[in-house]
Each structure stands twice: as C-alpha cells, then as structure tokens.
Coordinates of C-alpha atoms and ligand atoms in Angstrom, one line a residue:
X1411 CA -22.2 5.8 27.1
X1412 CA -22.5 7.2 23.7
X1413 CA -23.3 4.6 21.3
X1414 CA -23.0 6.5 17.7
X1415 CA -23.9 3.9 15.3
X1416 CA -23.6 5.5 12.0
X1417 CA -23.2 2.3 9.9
X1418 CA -25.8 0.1 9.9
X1419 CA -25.2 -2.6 12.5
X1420 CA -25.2 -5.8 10.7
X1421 CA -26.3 -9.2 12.1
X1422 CA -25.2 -10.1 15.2
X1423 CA -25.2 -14.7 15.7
X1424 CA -22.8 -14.5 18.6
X1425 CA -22.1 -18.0 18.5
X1426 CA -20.0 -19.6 21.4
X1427 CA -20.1 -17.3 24.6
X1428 CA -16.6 -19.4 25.9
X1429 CA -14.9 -18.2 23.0
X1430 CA -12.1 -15.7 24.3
X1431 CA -12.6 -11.8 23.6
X1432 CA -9.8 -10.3 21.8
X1433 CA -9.3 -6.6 22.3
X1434 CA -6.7 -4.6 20.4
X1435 CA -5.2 -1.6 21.4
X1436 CA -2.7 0.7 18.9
X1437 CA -0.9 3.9 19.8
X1438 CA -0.1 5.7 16.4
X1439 CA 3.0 6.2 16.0
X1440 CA 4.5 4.4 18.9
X1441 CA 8.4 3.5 18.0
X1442 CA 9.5 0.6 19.7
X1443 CA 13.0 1.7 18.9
X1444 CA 12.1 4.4 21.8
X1445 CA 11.3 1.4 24.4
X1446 CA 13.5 1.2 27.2
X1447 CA 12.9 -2.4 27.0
X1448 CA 14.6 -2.9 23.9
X1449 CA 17.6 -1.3 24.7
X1450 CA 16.6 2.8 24.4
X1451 CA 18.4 5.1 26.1
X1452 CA 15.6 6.5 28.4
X1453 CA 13.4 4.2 30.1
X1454 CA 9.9 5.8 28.5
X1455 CA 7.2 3.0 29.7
X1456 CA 8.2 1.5 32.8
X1457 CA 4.8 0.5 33.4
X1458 CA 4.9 -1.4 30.3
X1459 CA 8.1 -3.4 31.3
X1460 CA 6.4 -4.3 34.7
X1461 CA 3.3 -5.8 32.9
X1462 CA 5.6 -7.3 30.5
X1463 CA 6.5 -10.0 32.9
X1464 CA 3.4 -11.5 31.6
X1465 CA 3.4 -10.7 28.6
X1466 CA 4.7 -12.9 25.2
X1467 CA 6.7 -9.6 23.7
X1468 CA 7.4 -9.6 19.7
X1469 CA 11.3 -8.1 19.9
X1470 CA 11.7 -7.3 16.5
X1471 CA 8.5 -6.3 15.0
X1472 CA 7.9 -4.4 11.9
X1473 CA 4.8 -2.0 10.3
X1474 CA 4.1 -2.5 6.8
X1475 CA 4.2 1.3 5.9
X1476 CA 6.0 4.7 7.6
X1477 CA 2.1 6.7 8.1
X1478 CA -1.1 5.7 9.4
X1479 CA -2.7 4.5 5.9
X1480 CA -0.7 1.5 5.0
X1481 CA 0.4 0.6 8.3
X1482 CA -2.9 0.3 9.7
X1483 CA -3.9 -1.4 6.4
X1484 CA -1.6 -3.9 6.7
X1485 CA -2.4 -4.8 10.2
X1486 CA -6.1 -5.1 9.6
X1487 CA -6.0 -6.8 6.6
X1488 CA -2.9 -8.9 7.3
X1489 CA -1.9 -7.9 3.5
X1490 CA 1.3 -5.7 2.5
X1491 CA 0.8 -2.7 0.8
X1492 CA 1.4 -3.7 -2.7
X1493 CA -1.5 -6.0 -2.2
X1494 CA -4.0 -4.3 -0.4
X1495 CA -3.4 -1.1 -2.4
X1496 CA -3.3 1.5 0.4
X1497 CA 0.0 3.8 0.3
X1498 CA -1.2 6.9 -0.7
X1499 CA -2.5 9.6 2.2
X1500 CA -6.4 8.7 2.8
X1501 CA -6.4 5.5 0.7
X1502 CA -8.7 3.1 0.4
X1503 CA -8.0 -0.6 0.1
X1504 CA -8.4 -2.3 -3.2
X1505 CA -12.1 -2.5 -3.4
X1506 CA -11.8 -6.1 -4.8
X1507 CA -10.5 -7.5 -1.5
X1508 CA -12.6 -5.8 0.8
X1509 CA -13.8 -8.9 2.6
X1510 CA -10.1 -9.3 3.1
X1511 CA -10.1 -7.5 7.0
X1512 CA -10.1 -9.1 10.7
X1513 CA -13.3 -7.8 11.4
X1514 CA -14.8 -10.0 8.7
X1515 CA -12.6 -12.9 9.8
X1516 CA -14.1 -12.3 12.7
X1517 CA -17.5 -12.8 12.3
X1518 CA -18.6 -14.7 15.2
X1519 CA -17.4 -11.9 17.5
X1520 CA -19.4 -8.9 18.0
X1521 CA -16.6 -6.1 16.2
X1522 CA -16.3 -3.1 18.2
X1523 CA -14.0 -0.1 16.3
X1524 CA -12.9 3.0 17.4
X1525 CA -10.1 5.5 15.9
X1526 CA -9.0 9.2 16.9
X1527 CA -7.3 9.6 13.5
X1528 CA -9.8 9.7 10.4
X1529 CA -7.3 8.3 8.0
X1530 CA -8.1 4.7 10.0
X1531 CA -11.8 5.8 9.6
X1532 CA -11.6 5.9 5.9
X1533 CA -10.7 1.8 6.2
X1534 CA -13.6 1.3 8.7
X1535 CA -15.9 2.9 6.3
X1536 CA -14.6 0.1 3.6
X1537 CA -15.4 -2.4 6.5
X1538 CA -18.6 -1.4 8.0
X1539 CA -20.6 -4.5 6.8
X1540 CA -18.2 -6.2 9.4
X1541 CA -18.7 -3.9 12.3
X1542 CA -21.1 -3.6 14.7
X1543 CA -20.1 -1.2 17.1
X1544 CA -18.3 1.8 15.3
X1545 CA -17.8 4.5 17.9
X1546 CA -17.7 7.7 16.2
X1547 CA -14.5 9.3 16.6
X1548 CA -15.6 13.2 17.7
X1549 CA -18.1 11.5 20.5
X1550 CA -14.6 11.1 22.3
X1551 CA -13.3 14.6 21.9
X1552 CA -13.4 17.5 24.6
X1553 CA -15.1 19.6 21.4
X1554 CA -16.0 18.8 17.6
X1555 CA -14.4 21.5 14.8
X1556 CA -16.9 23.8 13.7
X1557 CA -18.4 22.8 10.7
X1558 CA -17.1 20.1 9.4
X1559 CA -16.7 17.5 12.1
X1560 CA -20.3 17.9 13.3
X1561 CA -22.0 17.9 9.7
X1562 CA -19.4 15.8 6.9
X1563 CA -18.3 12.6 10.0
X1564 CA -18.4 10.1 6.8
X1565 CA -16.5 12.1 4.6
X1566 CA -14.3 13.7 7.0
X1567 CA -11.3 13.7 5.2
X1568 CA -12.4 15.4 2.2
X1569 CA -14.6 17.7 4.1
X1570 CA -11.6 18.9 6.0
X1571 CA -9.8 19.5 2.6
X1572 CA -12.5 21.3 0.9
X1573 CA -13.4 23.7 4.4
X1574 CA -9.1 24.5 4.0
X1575 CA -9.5 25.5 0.6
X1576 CA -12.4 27.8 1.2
X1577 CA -11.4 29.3 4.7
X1578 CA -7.5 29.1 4.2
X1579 CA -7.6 29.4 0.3
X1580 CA -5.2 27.1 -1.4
X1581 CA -2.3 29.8 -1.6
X1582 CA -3.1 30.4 2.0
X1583 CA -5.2 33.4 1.1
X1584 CA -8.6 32.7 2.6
X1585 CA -11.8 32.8 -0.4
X1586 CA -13.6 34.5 1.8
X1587 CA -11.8 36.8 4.3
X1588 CA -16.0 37.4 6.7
X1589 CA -16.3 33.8 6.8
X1590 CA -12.6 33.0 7.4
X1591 CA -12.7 35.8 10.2
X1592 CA -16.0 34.1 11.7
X1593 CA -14.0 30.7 11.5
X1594 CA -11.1 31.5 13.5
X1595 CA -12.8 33.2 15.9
X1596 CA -15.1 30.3 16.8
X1597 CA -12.7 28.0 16.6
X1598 CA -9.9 30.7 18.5
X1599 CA -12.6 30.6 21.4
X1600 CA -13.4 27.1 22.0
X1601 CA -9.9 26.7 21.7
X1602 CA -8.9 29.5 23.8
X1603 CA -11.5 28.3 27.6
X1604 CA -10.5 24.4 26.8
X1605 CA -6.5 25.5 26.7
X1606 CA -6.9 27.5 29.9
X1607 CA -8.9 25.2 31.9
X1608 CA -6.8 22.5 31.3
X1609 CA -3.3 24.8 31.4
X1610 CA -2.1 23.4 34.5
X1611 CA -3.0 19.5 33.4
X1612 CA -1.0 20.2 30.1
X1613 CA 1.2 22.8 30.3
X1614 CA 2.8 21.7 26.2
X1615 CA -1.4 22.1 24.8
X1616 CA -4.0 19.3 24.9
X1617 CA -3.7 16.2 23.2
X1618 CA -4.8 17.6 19.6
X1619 CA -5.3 16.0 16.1
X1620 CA -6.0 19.1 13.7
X1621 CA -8.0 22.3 14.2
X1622 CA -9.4 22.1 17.6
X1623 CA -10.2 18.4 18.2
X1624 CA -9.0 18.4 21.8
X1625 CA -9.5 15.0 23.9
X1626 CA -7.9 13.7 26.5
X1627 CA -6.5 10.1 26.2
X1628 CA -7.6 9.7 30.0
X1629 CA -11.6 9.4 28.7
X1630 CA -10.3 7.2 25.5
X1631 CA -9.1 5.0 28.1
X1632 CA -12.0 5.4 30.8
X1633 CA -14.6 4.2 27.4
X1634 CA -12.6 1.7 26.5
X1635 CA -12.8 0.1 29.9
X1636 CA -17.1 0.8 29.6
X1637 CA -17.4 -0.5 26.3
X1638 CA -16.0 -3.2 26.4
X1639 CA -17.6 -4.7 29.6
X1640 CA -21.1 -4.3 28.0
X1641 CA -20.2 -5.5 24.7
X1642 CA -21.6 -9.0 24.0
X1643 CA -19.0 -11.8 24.3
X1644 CA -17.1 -12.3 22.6
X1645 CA -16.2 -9.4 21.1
X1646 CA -13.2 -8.3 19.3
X1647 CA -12.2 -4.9 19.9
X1648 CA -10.1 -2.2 17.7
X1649 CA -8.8 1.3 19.6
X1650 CA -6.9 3.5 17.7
X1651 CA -5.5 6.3 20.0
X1652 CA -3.4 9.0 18.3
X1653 CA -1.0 9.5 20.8
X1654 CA 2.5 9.8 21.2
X1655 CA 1.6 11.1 17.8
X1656 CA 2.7 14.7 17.6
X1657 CA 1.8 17.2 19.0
X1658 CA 3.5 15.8 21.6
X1659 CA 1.5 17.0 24.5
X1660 CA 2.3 14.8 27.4
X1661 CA 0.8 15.6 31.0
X1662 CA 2.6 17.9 33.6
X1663 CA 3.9 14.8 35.7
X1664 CA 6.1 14.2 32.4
X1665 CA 7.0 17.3 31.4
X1666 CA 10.8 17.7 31.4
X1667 CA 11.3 14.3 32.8
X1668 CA 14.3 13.5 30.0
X1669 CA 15.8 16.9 29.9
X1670 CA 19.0 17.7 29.3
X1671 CA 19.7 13.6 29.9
X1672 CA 21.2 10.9 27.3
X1673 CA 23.1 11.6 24.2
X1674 CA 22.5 9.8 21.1
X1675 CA 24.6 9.4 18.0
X1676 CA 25.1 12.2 15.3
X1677 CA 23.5 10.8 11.7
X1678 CA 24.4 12.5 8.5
X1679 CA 21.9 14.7 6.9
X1680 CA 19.7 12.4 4.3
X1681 CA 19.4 13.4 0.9
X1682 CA 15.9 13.1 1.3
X1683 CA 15.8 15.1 4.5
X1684 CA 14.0 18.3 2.9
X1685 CA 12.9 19.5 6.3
X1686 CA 16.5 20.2 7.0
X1687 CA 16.3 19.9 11.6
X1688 CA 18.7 21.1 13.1
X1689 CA 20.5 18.7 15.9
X1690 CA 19.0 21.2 18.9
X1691 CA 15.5 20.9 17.4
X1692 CA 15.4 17.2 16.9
X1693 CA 17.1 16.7 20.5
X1694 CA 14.0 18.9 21.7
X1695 CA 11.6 16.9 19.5
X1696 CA 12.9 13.8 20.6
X1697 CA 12.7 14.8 24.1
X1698 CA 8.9 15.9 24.0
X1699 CA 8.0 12.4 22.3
X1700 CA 10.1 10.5 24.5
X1701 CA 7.8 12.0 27.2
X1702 CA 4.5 11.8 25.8
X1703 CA 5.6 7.9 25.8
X1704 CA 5.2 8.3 29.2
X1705 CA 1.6 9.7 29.5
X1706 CA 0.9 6.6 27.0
X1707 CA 2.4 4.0 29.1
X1708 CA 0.7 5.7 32.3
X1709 CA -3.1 5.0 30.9
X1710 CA -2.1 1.8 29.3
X1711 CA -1.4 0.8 32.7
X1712 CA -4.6 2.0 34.1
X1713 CA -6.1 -0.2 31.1
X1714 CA -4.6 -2.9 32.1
X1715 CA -5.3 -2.8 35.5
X1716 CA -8.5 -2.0 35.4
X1717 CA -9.4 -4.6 32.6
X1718 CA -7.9 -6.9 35.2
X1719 CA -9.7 -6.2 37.6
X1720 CA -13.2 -6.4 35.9
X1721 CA -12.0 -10.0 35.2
X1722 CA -11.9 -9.6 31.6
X1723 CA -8.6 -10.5 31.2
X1724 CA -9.4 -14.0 32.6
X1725 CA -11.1 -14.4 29.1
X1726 CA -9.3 -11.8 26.7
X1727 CA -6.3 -11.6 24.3
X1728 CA -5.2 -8.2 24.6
X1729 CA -2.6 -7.2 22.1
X1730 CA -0.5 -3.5 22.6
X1731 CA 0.7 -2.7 18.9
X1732 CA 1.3 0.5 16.8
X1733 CA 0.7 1.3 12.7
X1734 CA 4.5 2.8 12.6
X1735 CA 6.9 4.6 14.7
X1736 CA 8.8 8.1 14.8
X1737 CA 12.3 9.2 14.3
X1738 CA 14.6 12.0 14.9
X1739 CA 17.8 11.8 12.9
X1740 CA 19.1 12.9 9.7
X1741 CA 17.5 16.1 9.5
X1742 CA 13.7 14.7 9.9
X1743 CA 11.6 14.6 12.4
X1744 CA 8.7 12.4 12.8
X1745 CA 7.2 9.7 9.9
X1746 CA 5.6 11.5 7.1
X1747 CA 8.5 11.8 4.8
X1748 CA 10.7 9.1 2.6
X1749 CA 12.9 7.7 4.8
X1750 CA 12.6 4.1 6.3
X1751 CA 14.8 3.7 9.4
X1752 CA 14.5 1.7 12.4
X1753 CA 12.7 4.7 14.3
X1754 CA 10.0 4.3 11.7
X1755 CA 9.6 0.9 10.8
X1756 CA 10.4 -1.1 14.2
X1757 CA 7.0 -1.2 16.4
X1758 CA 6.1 -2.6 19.2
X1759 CA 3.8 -5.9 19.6
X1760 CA 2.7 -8.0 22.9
X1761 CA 0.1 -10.3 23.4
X1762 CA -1.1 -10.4 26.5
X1763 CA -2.7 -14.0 27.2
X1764 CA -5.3 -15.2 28.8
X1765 CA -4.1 -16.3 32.4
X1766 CA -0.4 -15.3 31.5
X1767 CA 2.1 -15.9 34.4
X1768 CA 5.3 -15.8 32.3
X1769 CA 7.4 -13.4 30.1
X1770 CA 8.3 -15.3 26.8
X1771 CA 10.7 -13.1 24.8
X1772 CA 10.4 -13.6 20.8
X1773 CA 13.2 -12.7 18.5
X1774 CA 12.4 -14.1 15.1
X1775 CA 11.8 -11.3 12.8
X1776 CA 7.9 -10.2 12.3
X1777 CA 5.4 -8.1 10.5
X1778 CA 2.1 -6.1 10.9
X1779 CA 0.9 -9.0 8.5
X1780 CA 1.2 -11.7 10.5
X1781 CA -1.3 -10.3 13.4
X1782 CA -4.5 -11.1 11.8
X1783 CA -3.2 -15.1 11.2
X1784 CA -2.4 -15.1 14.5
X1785 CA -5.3 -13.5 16.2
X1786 CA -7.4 -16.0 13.7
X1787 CA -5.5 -19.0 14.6
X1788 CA -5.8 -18.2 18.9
X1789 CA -9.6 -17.7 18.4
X1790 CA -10.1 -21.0 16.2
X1791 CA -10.9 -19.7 13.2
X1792 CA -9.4 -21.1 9.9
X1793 CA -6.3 -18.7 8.8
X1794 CA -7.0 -17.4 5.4
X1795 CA -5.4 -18.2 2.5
X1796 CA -4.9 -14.9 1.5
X1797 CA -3.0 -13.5 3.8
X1798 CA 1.1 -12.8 3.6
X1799 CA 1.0 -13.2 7.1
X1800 CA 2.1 -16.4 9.1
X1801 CA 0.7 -17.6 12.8
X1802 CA 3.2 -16.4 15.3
X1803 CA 5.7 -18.3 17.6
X1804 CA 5.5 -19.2 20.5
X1805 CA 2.4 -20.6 18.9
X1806 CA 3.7 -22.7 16.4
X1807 CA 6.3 -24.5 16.7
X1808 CA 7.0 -25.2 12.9
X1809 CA 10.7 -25.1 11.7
X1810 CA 11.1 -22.4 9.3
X1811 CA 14.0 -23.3 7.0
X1812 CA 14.5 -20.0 6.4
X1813 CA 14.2 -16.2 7.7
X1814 CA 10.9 -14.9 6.2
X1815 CA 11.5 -11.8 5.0
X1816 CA 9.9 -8.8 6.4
X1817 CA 8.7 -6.0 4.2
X1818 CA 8.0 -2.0 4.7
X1819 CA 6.4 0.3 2.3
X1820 CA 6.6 3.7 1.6
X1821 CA 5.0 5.0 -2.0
X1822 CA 2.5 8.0 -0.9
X1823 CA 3.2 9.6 -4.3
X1824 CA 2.6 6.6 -6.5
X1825 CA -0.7 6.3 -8.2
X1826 CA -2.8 3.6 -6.4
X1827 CA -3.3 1.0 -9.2
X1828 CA 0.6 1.3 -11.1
X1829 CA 3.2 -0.3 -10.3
X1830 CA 6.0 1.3 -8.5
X1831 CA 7.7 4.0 -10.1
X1832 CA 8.6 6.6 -6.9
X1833 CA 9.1 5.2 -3.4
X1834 CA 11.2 3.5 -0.9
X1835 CA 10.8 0.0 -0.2
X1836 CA 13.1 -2.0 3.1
X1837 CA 13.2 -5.4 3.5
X1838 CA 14.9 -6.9 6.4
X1839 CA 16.0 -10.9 7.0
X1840 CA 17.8 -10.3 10.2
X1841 CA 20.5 -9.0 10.6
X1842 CA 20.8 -7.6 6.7
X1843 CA 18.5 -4.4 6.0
X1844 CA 17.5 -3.3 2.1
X1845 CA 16.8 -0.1 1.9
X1846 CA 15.6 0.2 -2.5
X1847 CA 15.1 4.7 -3.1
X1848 CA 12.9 4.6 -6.5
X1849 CA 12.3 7.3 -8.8
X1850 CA 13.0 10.6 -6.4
X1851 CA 14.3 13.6 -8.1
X1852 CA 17.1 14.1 -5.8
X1853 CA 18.8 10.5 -6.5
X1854 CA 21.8 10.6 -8.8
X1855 CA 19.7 8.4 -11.4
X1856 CA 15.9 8.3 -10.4
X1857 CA 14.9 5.8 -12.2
X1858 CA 18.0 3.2 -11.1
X1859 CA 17.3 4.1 -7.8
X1860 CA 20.1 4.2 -5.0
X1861 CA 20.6 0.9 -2.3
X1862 CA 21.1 1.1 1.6
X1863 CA 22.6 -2.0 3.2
X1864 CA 23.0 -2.3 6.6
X1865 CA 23.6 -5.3 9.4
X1866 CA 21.6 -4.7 12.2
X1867 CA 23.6 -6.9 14.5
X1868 CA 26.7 -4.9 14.3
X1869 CA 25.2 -1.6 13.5
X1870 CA 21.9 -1.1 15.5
X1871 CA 21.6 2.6 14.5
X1872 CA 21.9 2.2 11.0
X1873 CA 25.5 4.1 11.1
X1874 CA 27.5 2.4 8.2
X1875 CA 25.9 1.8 5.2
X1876 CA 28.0 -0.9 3.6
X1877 CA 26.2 -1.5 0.3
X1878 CA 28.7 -3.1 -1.7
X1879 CA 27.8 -3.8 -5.8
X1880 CA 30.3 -6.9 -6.1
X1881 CA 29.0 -8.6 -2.6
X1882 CA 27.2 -11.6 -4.1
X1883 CA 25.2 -12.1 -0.4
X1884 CA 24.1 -9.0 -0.8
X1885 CA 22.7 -9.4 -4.5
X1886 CA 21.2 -12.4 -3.4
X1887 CA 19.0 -10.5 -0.7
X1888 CA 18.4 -7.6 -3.4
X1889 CA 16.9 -10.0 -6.2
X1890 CA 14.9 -10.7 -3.4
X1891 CA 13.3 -7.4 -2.9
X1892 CA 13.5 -7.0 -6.5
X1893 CA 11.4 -9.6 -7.6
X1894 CA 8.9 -8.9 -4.6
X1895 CA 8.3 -5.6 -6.6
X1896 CA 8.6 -6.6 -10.2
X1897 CA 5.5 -9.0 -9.4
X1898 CA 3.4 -5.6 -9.4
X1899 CA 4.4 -4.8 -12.7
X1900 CA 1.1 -7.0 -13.1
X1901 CA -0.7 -3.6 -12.4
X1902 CA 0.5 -1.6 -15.6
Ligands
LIG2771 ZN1 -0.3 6.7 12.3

C-alpha cells in the first residue's frame, strides 16, 4: 500500500471511534440522464439499480458547474460557484473561504483524498491543512508521463502547460524538434508495451487521462477497498475516478453492447455548438459512453460488495455522486463547452445507509450544495452557516413553502474576481428551466443575452423552448435568476 503523503499530515484527535465513517465515491462525468433507472433508453448500470433497493436515491439532482472545477467545488465546499469563485479551468477557490470545505468540517474524522483528474488536485492542494491521507494521484496509474508527472506532482497543471509549450510549441511547432523527438519516443514506447499487453482487456485503449497516464479503474477500486479498511475510524473518504469520462475506454465484456440499439430524438444544431457533430458521430459517441457506464457500474459493484463484506458498511455512509454529466446533442459532444442541458447538469446522487433495507425514492429538486450539510448533519456535526446548501430529505422532515431553486454555472472565460459578463447560467424550480446565454459573440445582442425556457414535465428532453417575453410566470422565475447574479456585481 502506497502511502504518498506529500502534504504534511496534520493532527490527527480522532475523537469518538462509534462515530460512522463516511466514504464518498464520484465518477467524473457521470450523467444521470444516461441511467436506465431514471428513465434512459439503455439500461447502462444494472448493478447499480440492484443495489439501489437499498439505497435512498436523489431523482433529480443537479451539479453546480458543466466541468470538473466548479462542480467539484461546489460539492466540496457546499458553495455555488459565484461564491466559492471556481469557474474558470484549474481554479482555485476564493482564498478567503478556504476553511470553507468538508474535509475541514470534518475534522474529527481522519480525511482520506484521492483524485485521477489534477484539476480536483488543485482544490486538495487549497485544503491540505484538512487532509491527512492525500494519495497521490500517479501512485495509481499503470505508468507516470515522462517528465512532468514524476518531478512537478504539486504543480501539475501548470507543469503539463509549460512541457506543451516547449515540446509541442504553442502553434503546434515543437521549440525544440531533439527533445520533442526524444519525448514522443519515450512516451510512444511506454505507450506502445502497456496498449499491447492489455489489447485484448481493452480493445477501444486503456482507461487514459492525458499523455500516457494509463490506469485501470479495477486497481482504483481494489485500493480503495485497502485504504479504507486501515484508515483509522472514522474516517471520511474522497475518490475521484475519471471514468466514464472520455476517452471512453470501457472493457471488452462492454464493447458493442448498445450497438446499433435505441433511437433518440433529433435536437437542432445550437448556436453555440462550434464543434459542429454530426448525428452519426454523436450516435457513436454516445454509444461508447453509454458503455463505459457499464465498466463503471461493474467495479462499483465489486465496491460495494466487497465493502460489505469487510463489514464496513455496517458503520459507513457511502454516497455514489458525480461533478457533472455528458451530453450528445445539438452538435456537441461531451461537457467542456457552453451549453447547459439536462445531459450536463442532471447527476446522479445515493446515499447508501448504514444498515439500509429499503429503497426510498426522493423527488424534490437538489444540488451539489446541499451534500456537505447533509453529510454534516448525519455525522452530528453542526451544519455551517455558510453554506447555500440545505440538509436533505428523507432526513428532515421540514415543510419547505417553496421549491428552492437549484442553480448551475458555467463562466470558464470570465475573470475569477468580476462579476459576470460571459457565461451561461440555468436555474431550475421544477418543472420550469432558465437557461440566461451572457455576453457570447454569437448571440444576436451579447450583452442582453438570449433566454431558454423549458418545462421539464412536459418536455423531458428539452425539445420546445417556449420562452415567451409577455408570460408574467415566467418573468417572475427570471427576476429570480437575475437578482441571484446581480448580487455579484458586489465583485466589480
Ligand atoms: Zn469532471
């Protein structure tokens, strides 16, 4: 068992042994809109839908931004993004409300944190005073990039940037052509035995996150399953595993399963769809995802079943979530672009109880932000005032008046500390979906901006958009949005 500290552990004063564990697990880029359980056309984690029997599952859950930045950010620091500040790519939350994460909530549990992607490393960084297991995220892949994963693993972002700009040149013409040469030879033949002697295994590639950082979400799952059962309890425990995240390289028993299968409805090309798909490559797209879903809920299962039978469930809330989904329509594929439709924005969540024995469904609207109340509020602890989160049904039972609005966030070309001047901005209070386009060149008047409307009750996939300027009820929910974002005019 590799334990990498590279932060320095702080003080550990594990205080009540009895208190329950709580391990979280997030799949990046996990749409829940592609769950068979919630109504998708391909059933891509029956395993997940047998465990759900016990299981409290979150129906209509929401992220708090369309990449891995501000959705993770707003699950781990139960803040939207126009608080915690993180919407651009690599972001770092505001550093005046630091303190403001669940691992510092959490400070009677021993914190445990692992990520494959480095954008969620950049926020562990920010929070290492509140960790004291960080798992280095290389120690889990079948090789480390030349360079700059082995010698820049605090930095690796940046490193990554500046080893692109000096081996790949910034036109794409390499600075140096020897050491580019020497580069992409290395890397060609690590690359080159790993691909081969796995061929048969994963006949789409290995599970990859850029360059040649090959791992196999089978020994993500199998440390997992070590660490936490010599962890001192309780612990609370963060795994970020990249897949489905693209590429979509799912294992052989998958490949092909959904071919050729299930039609789904034509959408109009998006203004904002630069990328420009065409139907046959999103179908395939869509089609690879929907099977890498199924490698996903394949070692989720194992997991489960194998945190089960260690006991450790007995005393653990486990929780299944994601940072934001992936869609295939309109001419885009995937979540790093403009757009905020259901694909994107709807995630999964389930808690999995202690001692569960019964499926409870949940249907009330929710967000990314209200995890870390929740969490908080199940292990004891005092919920903090400063979150824009709220303590979950089915564990409180108080009558909410009204709908609480649910917000997501897209503004990676904003600068960090101005208000909003380019993004897209949704806000749903079931059924009725605000979709606010801000300051893009391609809108008719950029700095108007253009509205979406649509009712999710009548119009699941976001077909008909029936914005209407003289529908009162639909001003009402727009002054709504409106002032949400006017508040950060404060940061001009
Ligand atoms: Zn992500």
């Amino acid at each position: 068992l590799g334990v990498d500290h590279f932060f320095a552990p702080p003080k550990f004063g594990g205080q009540d042994p009895d208190q329950p564990n709580v391990i979280m697990v997030l799949f990046d880029a996990l749409s829940a809109e592609h769950i068979g359980m919630n109504g998708y056309r391909r059933d891509t984690m029956p395993f997940l839908t047998e465990l759900s029997k016990k299981a409290i599952i979150y129906h209509k859950h929401y992220a708090g931004g369309s990449f891995t930045s501000p959705g993770t950010a707003t699950l781990l620091t139960g803040t939207y993004p126009w608080t915690h500040r993180v919407f651009r790519f690599n972001a770092t939350v505001n550093p005046e409300l630091v303190d403001h994460n669940i691992f510092n909530v959490f400070d009677s549990h021993y914190r445990v944190a692992y990520s494959h992607n480095p954008l969620v490393n950049t926020l562990f960084k920010q929070f290492e005073n509140n960790i004291e297991h960080f798992q280095e995220r290389q120690s889990l892949f079948l090789s480390r990039d030349n360079f700059v994963g082995r010698f820049f693993q605090r930095d690796y972002v940046i490193a990554n940037q500046a080893r692109r700009e000096v081996f790949e040149g910034t036109d794409g013409n390499p600075t140096s052509i020897f050491f580019d040469f020497l580069y992409q030879f290395l890397v060609s033949v690590e690359r080159d035995g790993l691909l081969q002697a796995f061929e048969e295994k994963f006949p789409r590639g290995l599970p990859s996150l850029e360059d040649n950082n090959y791992f196999l979400l089978e020994d993500s799952i199998d440390w997992i399953r070590e660490v936490v059962t010599q962890t001192p309890q309780p612990f609370l425990g963060y795994f970020h595993l990249w897949p489905p995240h693209n590429p979509y390289a799912t294992r052989f028993e998958f490949v092909d399963a959904f071919e050729g299968t299930h039609a789904f409805p034509d959408k109009q090309q998006h203004i904002l769809a630069t990328e420009g798909l065409t139907g046959r490559q999103m179908k395939v797209r869509r089609q690879h995802y929907d099977e890498s879903m199924l490698y996903v809920d394949a070692e989720f299962n194992r997991l489960f079943h194998s945190l089960k039978d260690s006991g450790m469930l007995e005393n653990t809330w486990l929780v299944l979530t994601a940072d934001h989904g992936e869609m295939f329509e309109r001419g885009l594929s995937g979540h790093f672009h403009r757009l905020l439709y259901e694909g994107v924005t709807h995630i999964p969540l389930m808690i999995f109880p202690p001692g569960q024995t019964e499926r409870i469904d949940v249907h009330t609207t929710t967000s990314a932000v209200d995890v870390l109340p929740t969490l908080a509020y199940l292990s004891g602890k005092e919920v903090p005032a400063w979150t824009e989160g709220v303590v979950l049904p089915p564990f409180t039972q108080k009558l909410v008046s009204e709908p609480i609005p649910v917000y997501t966030i897209e503004a990676k070309n904003n600068p960090q500390f101005l208000a909003f001047q380019e993004g897209t901005f949704s806000m749903l209070i079931w059924p009725m979906k605000i979709i606010f386009y801000l300051g893009y060149g391609e809108l008719e008047d950029p700095k108007t901006g253009k509205f979406e409307v649509f009712n999710l009750e009548e119009d699941p996939d976001e077909l008909a958009d029936i914005y209407d300027p003289k529908n009162l009820e639909q001003q009402g929910l727009i002054a709504i949005l409106m002032s949400k974002l006017d508040e950060q005019k404060t940061f001009q």
